C-alpha cells in the first residue's frame, strides 16, 4: 500500500524525501510469528539454497487479491496496483453509488 511514486504536473516527484514518504514501521505492518524450517537442497553437497527476492514475487498479487476479495461483496472486481487507501475508498464509494 505504500509503494507508489507520484508526480505533480511539472514532473516533480512527490515523496522525494523521508519526510514526505512513509517508511512502513511496526505500526503499519502486521504482527509476525517466526519459526524455522529446515529443508536442505538435495542438489548441493551441503544442502545450500540460493536466496533472493523470488519468494516475494507472489506477495503483491496475494495482497491485491485479498483486498479485492474483501471488497467483492460490494461488487468490486478490480483495483490497479499499487493499492492505496484512496483507491480503496473510491472503489467502496463507487460501488455504493452503483447500488
Coordinates of C-alpha atoms in Angstrom, one line a residue:
X1 CA 0.0 0.0 0.0
X2 CA 3.0 2.3 0.3
X3 CA 4.8 1.6 -3.0
X4 CA 3.7 4.4 -5.3
X5 CA 5.7 7.1 -6.9
X6 CA 3.6 10.1 -7.9
X7 CA 4.5 13.3 -9.7
X8 CA 3.0 16.8 -9.9
X9 CA 2.0 18.5 -13.2
X10 CA 5.6 19.8 -13.6
X11 CA 7.2 16.4 -13.3
X12 CA 8.4 16.8 -9.7
X13 CA 8.2 13.7 -7.6
X14 CA 6.0 13.7 -4.5
X15 CA 7.6 12.0 -1.6
X16 CA 11.1 12.6 -2.7
X17 CA 12.4 12.6 0.9
X18 CA 11.7 10.7 4.0
X19 CA 9.6 13.5 5.5
X20 CA 7.1 13.0 2.7
X21 CA 7.5 9.3 2.0
X22 CA 6.1 6.9 4.6
X23 CA 8.6 4.2 5.6
X24 CA 6.5 1.4 7.0
X25 CA 7.2 0.7 10.6
X26 CA 5.8 -1.8 13.1
X27 CA 2.6 0.3 13.3
X28 CA 1.8 -0.3 9.5
X29 CA 2.7 -3.9 9.3
X30 CA 1.0 -7.0 10.7
X31 CA 2.5 -8.9 13.7
X32 CA 4.6 -11.8 12.7
X33 CA 5.3 -15.1 14.4
X34 CA 8.6 -16.6 13.1
X35 CA 9.7 -20.1 13.1
X36 CA 12.4 -22.2 11.4
X37 CA 12.0 -24.7 8.6
X38 CA 14.9 -26.9 7.5
X39 CA 14.6 -28.2 4.0
X40 CA 18.1 -28.8 2.6
X41 CA 18.5 -28.9 -1.1
X42 CA 19.3 -32.4 -2.5
X43 CA 21.1 -30.8 -5.4
X44 CA 24.0 -29.3 -3.4
X45 CA 26.7 -31.1 -1.4
X46 CA 26.0 -29.2 1.8
X47 CA 22.2 -28.7 1.2
X48 CA 22.6 -24.9 0.5
X49 CA 20.0 -23.0 -1.4
X50 CA 20.0 -19.6 -3.1
X51 CA 18.1 -16.8 -1.6
X52 CA 16.8 -13.6 -3.0
X53 CA 13.6 -11.9 -3.8
X54 CA 11.9 -14.7 -5.6
X55 CA 9.9 -15.7 -2.5
X56 CA 8.4 -12.2 -2.6
X57 CA 7.2 -12.3 -6.2
X58 CA 3.7 -13.6 -5.2
X59 CA 3.1 -11.3 -2.3
X60 CA 1.9 -8.2 -4.2
X61 CA -0.6 -10.3 -6.1
X62 CA -1.8 -12.0 -3.0
X63 CA -2.2 -8.7 -1.3
X64 CA -4.2 -7.2 -4.2
X65 CA -6.4 -10.4 -4.3
X66 CA -7.0 -10.2 -0.6
X67 CA -8.3 -6.6 -1.0
X68 CA -10.4 -7.5 -4.0
X69 CA -11.8 -10.5 -2.1
X70 CA -12.7 -8.3 0.8
X71 CA -14.5 -5.8 -1.4
X72 CA -16.1 -8.3 -3.7
X73 CA -19.5 -8.3 -1.7
X74 CA -19.7 -4.7 -2.9
X75 CA -19.2 -5.6 -6.5
X76 CA -15.6 -4.5 -6.7
X77 CA -13.7 -6.7 -9.2
X78 CA -10.5 -4.8 -9.9
X79 CA -8.2 -2.1 -8.4
X80 CA -5.0 -1.1 -10.1
X81 CA -1.7 -1.6 -8.3
X82 CA -0.5 -0.2 -6.1
X83 CA -3.4 -0.5 -3.7
X84 CA -3.7 2.8 -1.9
X85 CA -6.1 4.0 0.8
X86 CA -7.6 6.5 -1.7
X87 CA -8.2 3.8 -4.4
X88 CA -9.9 1.5 -1.8
X89 CA -12.0 4.4 -0.6
X90 CA -13.0 5.3 -4.1
X91 CA -13.8 1.7 -5.0
X92 CA -16.1 1.4 -2.0
X93 CA -17.9 4.7 -2.7
X94 CA -18.2 4.0 -6.4
X95 CA -19.7 0.6 -5.6
X96 CA -22.1 2.3 -3.1
X97 CA -23.2 4.7 -5.9
X98 CA -23.9 1.8 -8.2
X99 CA -26.3 0.1 -5.8

